[in-house]
mmCIF file of C-alpha atoms and ligand atoms in Angstrom:
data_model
loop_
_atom_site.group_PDB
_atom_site.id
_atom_site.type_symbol
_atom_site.label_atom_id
_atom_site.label_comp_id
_atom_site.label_asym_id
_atom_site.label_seq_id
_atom_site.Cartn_x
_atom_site.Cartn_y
_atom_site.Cartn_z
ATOM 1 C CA UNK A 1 0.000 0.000 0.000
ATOM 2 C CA UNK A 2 1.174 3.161 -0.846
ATOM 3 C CA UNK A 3 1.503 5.464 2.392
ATOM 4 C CA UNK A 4 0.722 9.699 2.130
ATOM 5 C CA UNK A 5 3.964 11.299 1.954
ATOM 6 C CA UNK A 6 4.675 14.391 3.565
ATOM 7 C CA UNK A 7 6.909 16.372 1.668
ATOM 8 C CA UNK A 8 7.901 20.017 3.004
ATOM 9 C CA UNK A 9 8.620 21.421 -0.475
ATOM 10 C CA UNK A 10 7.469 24.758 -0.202
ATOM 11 C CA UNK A 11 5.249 26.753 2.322
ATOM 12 C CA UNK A 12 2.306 26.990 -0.213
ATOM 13 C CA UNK A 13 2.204 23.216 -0.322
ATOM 14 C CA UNK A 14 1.060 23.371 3.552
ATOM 15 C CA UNK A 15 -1.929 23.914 5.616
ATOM 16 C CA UNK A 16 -2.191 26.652 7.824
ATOM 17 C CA UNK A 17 -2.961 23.652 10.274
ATOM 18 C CA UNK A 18 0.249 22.067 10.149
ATOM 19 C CA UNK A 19 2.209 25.212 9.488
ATOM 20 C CA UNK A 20 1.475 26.274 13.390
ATOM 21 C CA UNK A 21 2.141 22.524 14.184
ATOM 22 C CA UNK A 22 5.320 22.739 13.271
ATOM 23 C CA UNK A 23 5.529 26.221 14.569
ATOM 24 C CA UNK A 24 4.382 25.390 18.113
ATOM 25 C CA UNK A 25 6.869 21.677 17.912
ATOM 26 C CA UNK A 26 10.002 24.415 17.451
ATOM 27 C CA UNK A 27 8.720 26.517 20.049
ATOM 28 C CA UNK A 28 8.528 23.606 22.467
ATOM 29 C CA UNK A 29 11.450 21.911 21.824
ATOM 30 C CA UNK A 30 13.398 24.797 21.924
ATOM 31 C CA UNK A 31 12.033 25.497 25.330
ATOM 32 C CA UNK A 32 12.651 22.042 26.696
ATOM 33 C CA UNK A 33 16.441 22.347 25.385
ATOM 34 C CA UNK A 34 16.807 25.593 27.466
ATOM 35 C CA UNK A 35 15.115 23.945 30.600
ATOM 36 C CA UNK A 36 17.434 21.081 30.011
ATOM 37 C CA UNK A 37 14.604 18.678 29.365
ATOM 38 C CA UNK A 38 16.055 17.632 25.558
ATOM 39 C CA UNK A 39 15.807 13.725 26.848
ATOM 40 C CA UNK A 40 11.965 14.602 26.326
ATOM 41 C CA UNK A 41 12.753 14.315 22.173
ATOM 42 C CA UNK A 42 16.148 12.726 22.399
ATOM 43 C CA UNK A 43 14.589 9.053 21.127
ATOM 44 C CA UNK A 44 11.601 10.752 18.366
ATOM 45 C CA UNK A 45 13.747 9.525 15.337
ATOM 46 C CA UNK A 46 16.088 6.840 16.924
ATOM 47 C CA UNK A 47 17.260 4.923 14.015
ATOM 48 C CA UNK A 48 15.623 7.252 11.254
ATOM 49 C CA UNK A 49 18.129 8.398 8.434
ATOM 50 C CA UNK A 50 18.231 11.541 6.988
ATOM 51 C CA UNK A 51 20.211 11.726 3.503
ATOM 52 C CA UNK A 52 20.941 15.663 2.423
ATOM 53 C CA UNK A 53 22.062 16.005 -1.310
ATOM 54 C CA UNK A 54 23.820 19.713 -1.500
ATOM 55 C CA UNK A 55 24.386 20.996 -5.236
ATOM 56 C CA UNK A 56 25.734 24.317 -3.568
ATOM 57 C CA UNK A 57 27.366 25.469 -0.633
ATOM 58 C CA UNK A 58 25.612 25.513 3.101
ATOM 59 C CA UNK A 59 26.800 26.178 6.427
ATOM 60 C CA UNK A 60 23.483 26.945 8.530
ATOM 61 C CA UNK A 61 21.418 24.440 6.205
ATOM 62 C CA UNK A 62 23.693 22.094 6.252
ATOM 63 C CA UNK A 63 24.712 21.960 10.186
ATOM 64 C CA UNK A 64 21.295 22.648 11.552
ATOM 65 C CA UNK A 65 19.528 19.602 10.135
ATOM 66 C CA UNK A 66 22.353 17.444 11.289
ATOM 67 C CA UNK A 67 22.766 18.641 14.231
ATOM 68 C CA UNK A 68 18.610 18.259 14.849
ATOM 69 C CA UNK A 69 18.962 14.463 13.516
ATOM 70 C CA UNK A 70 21.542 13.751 16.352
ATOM 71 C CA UNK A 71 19.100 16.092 18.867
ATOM 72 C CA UNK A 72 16.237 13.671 17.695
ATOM 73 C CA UNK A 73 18.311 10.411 18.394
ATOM 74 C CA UNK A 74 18.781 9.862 14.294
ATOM 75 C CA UNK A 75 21.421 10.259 11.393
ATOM 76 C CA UNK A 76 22.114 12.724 8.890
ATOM 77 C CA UNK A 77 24.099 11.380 6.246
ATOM 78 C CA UNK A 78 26.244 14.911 4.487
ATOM 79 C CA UNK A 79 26.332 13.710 -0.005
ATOM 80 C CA UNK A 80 28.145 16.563 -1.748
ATOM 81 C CA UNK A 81 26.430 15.972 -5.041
ATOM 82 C CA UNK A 82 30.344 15.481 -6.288
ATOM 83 C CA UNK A 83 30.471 12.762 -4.595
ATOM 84 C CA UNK A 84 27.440 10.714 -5.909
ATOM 85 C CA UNK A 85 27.408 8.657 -9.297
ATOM 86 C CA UNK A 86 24.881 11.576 -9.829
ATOM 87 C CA UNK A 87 27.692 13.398 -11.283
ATOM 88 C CA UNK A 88 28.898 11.174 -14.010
ATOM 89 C CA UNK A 89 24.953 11.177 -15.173
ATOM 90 C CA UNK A 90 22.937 8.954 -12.854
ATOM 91 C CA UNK A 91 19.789 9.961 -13.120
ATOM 92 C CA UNK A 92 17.650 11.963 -10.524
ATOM 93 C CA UNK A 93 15.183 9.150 -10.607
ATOM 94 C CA UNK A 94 17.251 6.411 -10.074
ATOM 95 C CA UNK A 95 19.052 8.352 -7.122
ATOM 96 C CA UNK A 96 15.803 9.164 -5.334
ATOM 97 C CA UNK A 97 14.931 5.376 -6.062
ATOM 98 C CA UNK A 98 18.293 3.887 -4.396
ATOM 99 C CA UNK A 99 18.452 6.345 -1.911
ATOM 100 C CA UNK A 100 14.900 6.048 -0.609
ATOM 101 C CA UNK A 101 15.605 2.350 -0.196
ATOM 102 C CA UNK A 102 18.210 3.033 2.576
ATOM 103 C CA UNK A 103 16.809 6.243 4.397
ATOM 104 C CA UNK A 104 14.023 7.753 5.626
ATOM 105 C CA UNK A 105 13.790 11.345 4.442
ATOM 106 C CA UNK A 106 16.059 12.785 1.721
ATOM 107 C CA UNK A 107 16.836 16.688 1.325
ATOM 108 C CA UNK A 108 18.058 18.349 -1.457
ATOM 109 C CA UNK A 109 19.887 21.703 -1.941
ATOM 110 C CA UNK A 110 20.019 22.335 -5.455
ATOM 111 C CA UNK A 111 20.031 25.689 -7.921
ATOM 112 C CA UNK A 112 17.640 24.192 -10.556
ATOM 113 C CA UNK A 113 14.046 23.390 -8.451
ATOM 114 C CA UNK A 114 13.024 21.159 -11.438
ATOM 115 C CA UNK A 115 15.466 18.964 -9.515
ATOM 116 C CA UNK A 116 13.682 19.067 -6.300
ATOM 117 C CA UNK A 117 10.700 17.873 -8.436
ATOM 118 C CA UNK A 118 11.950 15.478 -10.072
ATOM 119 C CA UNK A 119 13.594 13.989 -6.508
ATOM 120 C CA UNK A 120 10.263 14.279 -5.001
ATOM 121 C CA UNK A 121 8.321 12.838 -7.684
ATOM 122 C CA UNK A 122 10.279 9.643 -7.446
ATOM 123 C CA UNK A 123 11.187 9.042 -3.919
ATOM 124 C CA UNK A 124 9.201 7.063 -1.691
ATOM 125 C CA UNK A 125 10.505 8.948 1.647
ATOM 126 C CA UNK A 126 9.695 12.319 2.182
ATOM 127 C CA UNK A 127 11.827 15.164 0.356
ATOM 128 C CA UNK A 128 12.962 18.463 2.380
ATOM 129 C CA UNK A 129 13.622 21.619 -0.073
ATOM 130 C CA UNK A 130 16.598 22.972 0.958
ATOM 131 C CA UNK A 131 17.056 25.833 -0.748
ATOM 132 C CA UNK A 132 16.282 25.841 -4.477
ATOM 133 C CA UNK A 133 16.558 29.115 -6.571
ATOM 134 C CA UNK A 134 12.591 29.396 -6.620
ATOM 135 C CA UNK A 135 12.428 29.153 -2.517
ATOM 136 C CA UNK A 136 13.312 28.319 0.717
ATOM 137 C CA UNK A 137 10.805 27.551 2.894
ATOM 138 C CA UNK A 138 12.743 26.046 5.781
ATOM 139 C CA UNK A 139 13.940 29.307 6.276
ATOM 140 C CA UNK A 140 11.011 31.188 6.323
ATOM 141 C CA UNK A 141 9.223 29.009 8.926
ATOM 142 C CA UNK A 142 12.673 29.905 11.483
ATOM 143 C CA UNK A 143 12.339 33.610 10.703
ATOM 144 C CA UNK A 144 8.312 33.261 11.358
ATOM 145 C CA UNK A 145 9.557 31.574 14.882
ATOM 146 C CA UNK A 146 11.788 34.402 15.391
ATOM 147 C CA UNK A 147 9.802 37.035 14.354
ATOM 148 C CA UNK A 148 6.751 35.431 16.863
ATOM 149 C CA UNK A 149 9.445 35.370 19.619
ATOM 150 C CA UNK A 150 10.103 39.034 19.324
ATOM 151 C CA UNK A 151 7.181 40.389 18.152
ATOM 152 C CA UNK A 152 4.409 38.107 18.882
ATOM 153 C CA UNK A 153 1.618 36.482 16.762
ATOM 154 C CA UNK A 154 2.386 37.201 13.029
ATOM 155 C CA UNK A 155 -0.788 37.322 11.837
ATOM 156 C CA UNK A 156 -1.987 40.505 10.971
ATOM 157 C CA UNK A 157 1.407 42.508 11.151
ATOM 158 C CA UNK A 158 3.369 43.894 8.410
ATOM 159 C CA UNK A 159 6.394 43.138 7.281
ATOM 160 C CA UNK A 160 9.016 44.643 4.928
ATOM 161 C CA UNK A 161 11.439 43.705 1.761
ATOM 162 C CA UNK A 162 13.921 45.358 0.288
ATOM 163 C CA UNK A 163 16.234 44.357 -2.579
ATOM 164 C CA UNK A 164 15.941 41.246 -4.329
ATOM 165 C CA UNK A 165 13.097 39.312 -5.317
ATOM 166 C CA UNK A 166 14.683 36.665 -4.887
ATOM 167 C CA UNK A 167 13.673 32.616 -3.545
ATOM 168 C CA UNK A 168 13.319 34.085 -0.161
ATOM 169 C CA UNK A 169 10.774 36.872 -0.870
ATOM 170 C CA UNK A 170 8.882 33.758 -2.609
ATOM 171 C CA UNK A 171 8.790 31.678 0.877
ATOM 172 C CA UNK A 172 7.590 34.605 2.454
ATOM 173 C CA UNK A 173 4.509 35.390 0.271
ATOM 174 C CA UNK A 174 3.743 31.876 0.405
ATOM 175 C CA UNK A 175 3.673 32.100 4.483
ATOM 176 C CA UNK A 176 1.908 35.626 3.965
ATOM 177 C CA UNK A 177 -0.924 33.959 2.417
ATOM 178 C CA UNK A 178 -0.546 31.181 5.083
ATOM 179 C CA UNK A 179 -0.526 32.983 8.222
ATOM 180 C CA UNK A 180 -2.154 36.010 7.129
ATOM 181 C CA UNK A 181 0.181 39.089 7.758
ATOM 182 C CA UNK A 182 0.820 41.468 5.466
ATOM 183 C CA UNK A 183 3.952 41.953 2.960
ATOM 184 C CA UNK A 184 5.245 44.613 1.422
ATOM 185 C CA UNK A 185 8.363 44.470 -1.315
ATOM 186 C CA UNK A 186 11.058 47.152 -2.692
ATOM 187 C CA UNK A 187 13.196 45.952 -5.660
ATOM 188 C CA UNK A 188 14.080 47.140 -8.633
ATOM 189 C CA UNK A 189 11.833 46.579 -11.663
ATOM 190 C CA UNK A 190 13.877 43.920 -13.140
ATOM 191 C CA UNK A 191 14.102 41.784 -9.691
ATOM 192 C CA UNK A 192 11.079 41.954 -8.539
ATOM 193 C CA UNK A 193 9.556 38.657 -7.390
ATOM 194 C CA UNK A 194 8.023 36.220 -9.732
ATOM 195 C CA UNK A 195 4.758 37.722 -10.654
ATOM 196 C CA UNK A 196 2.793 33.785 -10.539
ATOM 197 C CA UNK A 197 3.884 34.027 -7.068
ATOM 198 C CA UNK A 198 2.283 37.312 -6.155
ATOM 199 C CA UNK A 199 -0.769 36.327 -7.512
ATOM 200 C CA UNK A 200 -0.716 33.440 -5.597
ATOM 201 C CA UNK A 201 -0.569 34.997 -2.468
ATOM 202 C CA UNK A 202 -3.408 37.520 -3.589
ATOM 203 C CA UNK A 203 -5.653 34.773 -4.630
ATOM 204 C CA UNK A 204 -5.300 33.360 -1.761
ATOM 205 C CA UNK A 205 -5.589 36.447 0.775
ATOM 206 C CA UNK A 206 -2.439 37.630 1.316
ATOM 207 C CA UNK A 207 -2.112 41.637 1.330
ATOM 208 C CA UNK A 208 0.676 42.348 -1.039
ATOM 209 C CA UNK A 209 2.150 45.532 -1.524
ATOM 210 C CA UNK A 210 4.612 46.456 -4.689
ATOM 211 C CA UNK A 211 6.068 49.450 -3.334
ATOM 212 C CA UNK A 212 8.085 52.030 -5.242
ATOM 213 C CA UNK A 213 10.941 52.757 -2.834
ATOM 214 C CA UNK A 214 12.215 51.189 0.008
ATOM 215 C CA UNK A 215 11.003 54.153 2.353
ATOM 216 C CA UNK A 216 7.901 52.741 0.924
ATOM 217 C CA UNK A 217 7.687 49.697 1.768
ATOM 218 C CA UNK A 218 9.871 49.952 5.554
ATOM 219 C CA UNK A 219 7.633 52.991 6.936
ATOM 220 C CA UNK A 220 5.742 51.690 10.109
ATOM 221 C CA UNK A 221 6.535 47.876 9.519
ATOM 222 C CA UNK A 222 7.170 45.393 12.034
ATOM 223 C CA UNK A 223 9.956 43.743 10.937
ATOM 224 C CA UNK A 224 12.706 44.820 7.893
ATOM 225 C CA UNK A 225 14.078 42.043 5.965
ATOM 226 C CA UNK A 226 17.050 42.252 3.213
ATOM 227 C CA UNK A 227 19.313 39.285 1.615
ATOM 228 C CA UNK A 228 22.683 39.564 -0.739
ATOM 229 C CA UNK A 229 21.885 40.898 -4.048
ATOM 230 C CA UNK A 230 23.634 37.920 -5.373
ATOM 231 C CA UNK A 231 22.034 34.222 -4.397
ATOM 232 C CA UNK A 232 23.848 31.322 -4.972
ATOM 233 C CA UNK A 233 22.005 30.661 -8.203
ATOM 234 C CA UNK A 234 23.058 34.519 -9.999
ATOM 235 C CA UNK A 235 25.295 34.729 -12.800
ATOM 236 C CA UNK A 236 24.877 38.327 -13.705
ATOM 237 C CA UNK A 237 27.120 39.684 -11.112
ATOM 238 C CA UNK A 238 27.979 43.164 -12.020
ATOM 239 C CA UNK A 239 24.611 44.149 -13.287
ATOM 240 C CA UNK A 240 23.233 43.061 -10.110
ATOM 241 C CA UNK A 241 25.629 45.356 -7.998
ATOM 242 C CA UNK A 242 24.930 48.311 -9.709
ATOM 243 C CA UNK A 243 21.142 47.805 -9.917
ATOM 244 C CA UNK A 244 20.644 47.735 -6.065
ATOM 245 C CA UNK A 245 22.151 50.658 -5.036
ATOM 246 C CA UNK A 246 19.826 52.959 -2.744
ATOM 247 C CA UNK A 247 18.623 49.303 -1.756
ATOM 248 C CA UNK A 248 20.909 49.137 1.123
ATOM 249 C CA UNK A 249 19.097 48.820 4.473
ATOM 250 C CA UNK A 250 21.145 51.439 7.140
ATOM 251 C CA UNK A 251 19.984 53.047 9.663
ATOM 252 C CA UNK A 252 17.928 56.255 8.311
ATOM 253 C CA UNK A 253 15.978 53.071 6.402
ATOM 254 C CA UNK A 254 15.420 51.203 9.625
ATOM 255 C CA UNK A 255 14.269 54.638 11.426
ATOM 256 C CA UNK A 256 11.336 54.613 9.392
ATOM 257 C CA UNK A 257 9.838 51.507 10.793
ATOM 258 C CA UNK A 258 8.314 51.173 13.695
ATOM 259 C CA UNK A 259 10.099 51.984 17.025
ATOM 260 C CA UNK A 260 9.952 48.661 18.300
ATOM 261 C CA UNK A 261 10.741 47.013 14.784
ATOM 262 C CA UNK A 262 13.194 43.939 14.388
ATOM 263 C CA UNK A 263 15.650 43.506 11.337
ATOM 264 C CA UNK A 264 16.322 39.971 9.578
ATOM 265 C CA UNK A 265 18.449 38.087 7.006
ATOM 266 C CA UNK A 266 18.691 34.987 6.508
ATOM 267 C CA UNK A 267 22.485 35.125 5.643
ATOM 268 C CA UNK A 268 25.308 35.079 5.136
ATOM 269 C CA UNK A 269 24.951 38.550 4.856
ATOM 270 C CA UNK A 270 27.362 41.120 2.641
ATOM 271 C CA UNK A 271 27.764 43.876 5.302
ATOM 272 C CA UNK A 272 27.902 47.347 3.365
ATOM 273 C CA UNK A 273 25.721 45.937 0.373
ATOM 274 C CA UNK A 274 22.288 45.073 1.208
ATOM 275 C CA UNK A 275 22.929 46.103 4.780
ATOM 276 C CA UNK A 276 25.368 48.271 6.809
ATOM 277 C CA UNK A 277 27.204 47.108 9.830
ATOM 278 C CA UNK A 278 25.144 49.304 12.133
ATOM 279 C CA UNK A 279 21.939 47.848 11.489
ATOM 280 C CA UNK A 280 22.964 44.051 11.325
ATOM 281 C CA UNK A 281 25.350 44.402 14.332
ATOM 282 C CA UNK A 282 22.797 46.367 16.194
ATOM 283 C CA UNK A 283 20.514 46.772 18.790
ATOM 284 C CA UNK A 284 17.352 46.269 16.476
ATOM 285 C CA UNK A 285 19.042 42.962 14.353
ATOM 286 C CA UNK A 286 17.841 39.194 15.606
ATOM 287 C CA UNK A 287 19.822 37.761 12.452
ATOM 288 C CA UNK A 288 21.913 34.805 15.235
ATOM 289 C CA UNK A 289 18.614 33.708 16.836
ATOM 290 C CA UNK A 290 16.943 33.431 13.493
ATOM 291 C CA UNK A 291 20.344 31.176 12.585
ATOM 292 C CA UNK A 292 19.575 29.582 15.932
ATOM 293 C CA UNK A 293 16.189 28.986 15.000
ATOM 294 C CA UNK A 294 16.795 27.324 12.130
ATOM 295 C CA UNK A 295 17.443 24.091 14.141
ATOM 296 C CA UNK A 296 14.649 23.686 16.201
ATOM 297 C CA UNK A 297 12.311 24.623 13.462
ATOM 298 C CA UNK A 298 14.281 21.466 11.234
ATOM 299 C CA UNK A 299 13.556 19.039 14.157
ATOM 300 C CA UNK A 300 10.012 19.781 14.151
ATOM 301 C CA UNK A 301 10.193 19.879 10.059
ATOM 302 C CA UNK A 302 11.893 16.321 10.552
ATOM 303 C CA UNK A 303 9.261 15.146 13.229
ATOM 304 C CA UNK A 304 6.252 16.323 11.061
ATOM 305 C CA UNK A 305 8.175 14.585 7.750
ATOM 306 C CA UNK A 306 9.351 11.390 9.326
ATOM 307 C CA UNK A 307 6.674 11.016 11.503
ATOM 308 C CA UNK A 308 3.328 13.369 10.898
ATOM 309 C CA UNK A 309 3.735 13.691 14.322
ATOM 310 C CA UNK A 310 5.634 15.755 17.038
HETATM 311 N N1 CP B 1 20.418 30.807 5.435
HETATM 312 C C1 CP B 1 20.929 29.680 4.906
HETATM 313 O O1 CP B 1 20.229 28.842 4.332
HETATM 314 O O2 CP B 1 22.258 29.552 5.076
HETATM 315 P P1 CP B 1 23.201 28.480 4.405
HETATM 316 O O3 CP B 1 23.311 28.798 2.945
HETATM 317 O O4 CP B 1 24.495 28.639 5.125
HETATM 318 O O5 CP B 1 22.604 27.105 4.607
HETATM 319 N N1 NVA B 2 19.085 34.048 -1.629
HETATM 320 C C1 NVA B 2 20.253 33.387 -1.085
HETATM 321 C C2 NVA B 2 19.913 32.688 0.175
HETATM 322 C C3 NVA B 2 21.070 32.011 0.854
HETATM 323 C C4 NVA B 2 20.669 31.279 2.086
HETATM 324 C C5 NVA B 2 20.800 32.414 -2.110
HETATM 325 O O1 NVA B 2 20.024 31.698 -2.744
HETATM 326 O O2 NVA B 2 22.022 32.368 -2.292
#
């Protein structure tokens, strides 16, 4: 019999439902790790396997969902795509085959999303995006935590972006349209978000704003949100640099939210592009506990994957 799987592909993909699931699992664990009560989920995947496939570079990615497989009692098994027959032409198929025979969840970083499809499509585990160019919803559901842990509730607020349209502004409208807050997005004409993803959201309730400027989109907002001007995925380089100046977020930006406003990135972050030193190193930036956050919000990921349970 085939069983449901439950793939955590993108943010859209989700149910409000399970969304704060997972939401409240992070928030819990994360609490019984700081009360010393981790033995409470030290067993939940106890001879589960994760396999991670990275096409690109990671550090917090990477180290966060192996570090939450050994928190959960499991394994996290690190293949550099190099490394795989995958690279002398085996096919995505037959990988997600073979490696679905040994594990029990697969993730896959990888610049070309058609990839992640194609993984998902033909692996009888469950499949963990992490990080294509279109999105990166593991991400998003840390800096949701974060945000929460700061600011409260989400829904209903406002938050800001400035600068690229890139996978991460995608996430976010997805969770905008999820957990109904608002959004609102500065970035130059030619890297603005995709527009199928905007319309997305709007069909289904999110309040998106297209702003003009950055002053735009920051002024009152909860929460201001930047990332490099050139992902992982970029080839045009130079063109990029030059198109995102006055898209810098410093401090007269960040004095146009509101008082109490946070600032995020999901990093690694290129200090004096898309943000100056004084606002990342300062007093309003929560950039290391949304790094933090990324591993408790990947155990309860795991849990929900692995498990559909908590
Ligand atoms: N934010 C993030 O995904 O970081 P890494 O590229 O280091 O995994
Ligand atoms: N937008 C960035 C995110 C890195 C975590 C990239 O894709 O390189």
């Amino acid at each position: 019999m085939t069983q449901l799987k439950r793939n955590f592909l993108d943010i859209a993909d989700l149910t409000s439902v399970t969304l704060r699931e997972i939401l409240n699992a992070a928030a819990r664990m994360k609490k019984e790790m700081r009360l010393g009560l981790h033995e409470r989920h030290s067993r939940t995947l106890a001879h589960r396997t994760l396999a991670m496939i990275f096409e690109q570079p990671s550090t917090r990615t990477r180290i966060s969902f192996d570090v939450a497989m050994n928190q959960l009692g499991g394994y996290a098994l690190l293949l550099p795509r190099d490394q795989l027959q995958l690279e002398r032409g085996e096919s995505i198929q037959d990988t997600a085959r073979v490696i679905s025979r040994f594990t029990d969840c697969l993730l896959l970083r990888t610049g070309d999303s058609a990839h992640l499809a194609l993984l998902a499509s033909h692996a009888s585990v469950p499949v963990i995006n992490g990080l294509t160019n279109f999105s990166h919803p593991c991400q998003v559901m840390a800096d949701v935590m974060t945000f929460e842990e700061y600011s409260g509730p989400v829904a209903g607020r406002t938050v800001a972006w400035v600068g690229d349209g890139n996978n991460m502004v995608h996430s976010w409208l997805h969770a905008s349209a999820r957990l109904g807050f608002s959004i609102r997005i500065a970035t130059p004409v030619a890297y603005q978000p995709d527009a199928q993803v905007v319309d997305w959201a709007r069909r289904e309730g999110a309040n998106v704003l297209i702003c003009n400027s950055a002053e735009e989109a920051v002024t009152g907002v909860d929460c201001v949100m930047t990332d490099t001007w050139v992902s992982m995925s970029d080839k045009d380089v130079g063109q990029r640099r030059a198109a995102f100046e006055g898209y810098c977020v410093n401090q007269s930006l960040m004095a146009l939210a509101a008082t109490n406003a946070i600032f995020m990135h999901c990093l690694p972050a290129y200090r004096g592009e898309e943000v100056d030193n004084t606002v990342i190193d300062g007093p309003q930036s929560v950039v290391f506990d949304e790094a933090e956050n990324r591993l408790h919000v990947q155990k309860a990921i795991l849990s929900w994957c692995i498990l559909g349970d908590f």
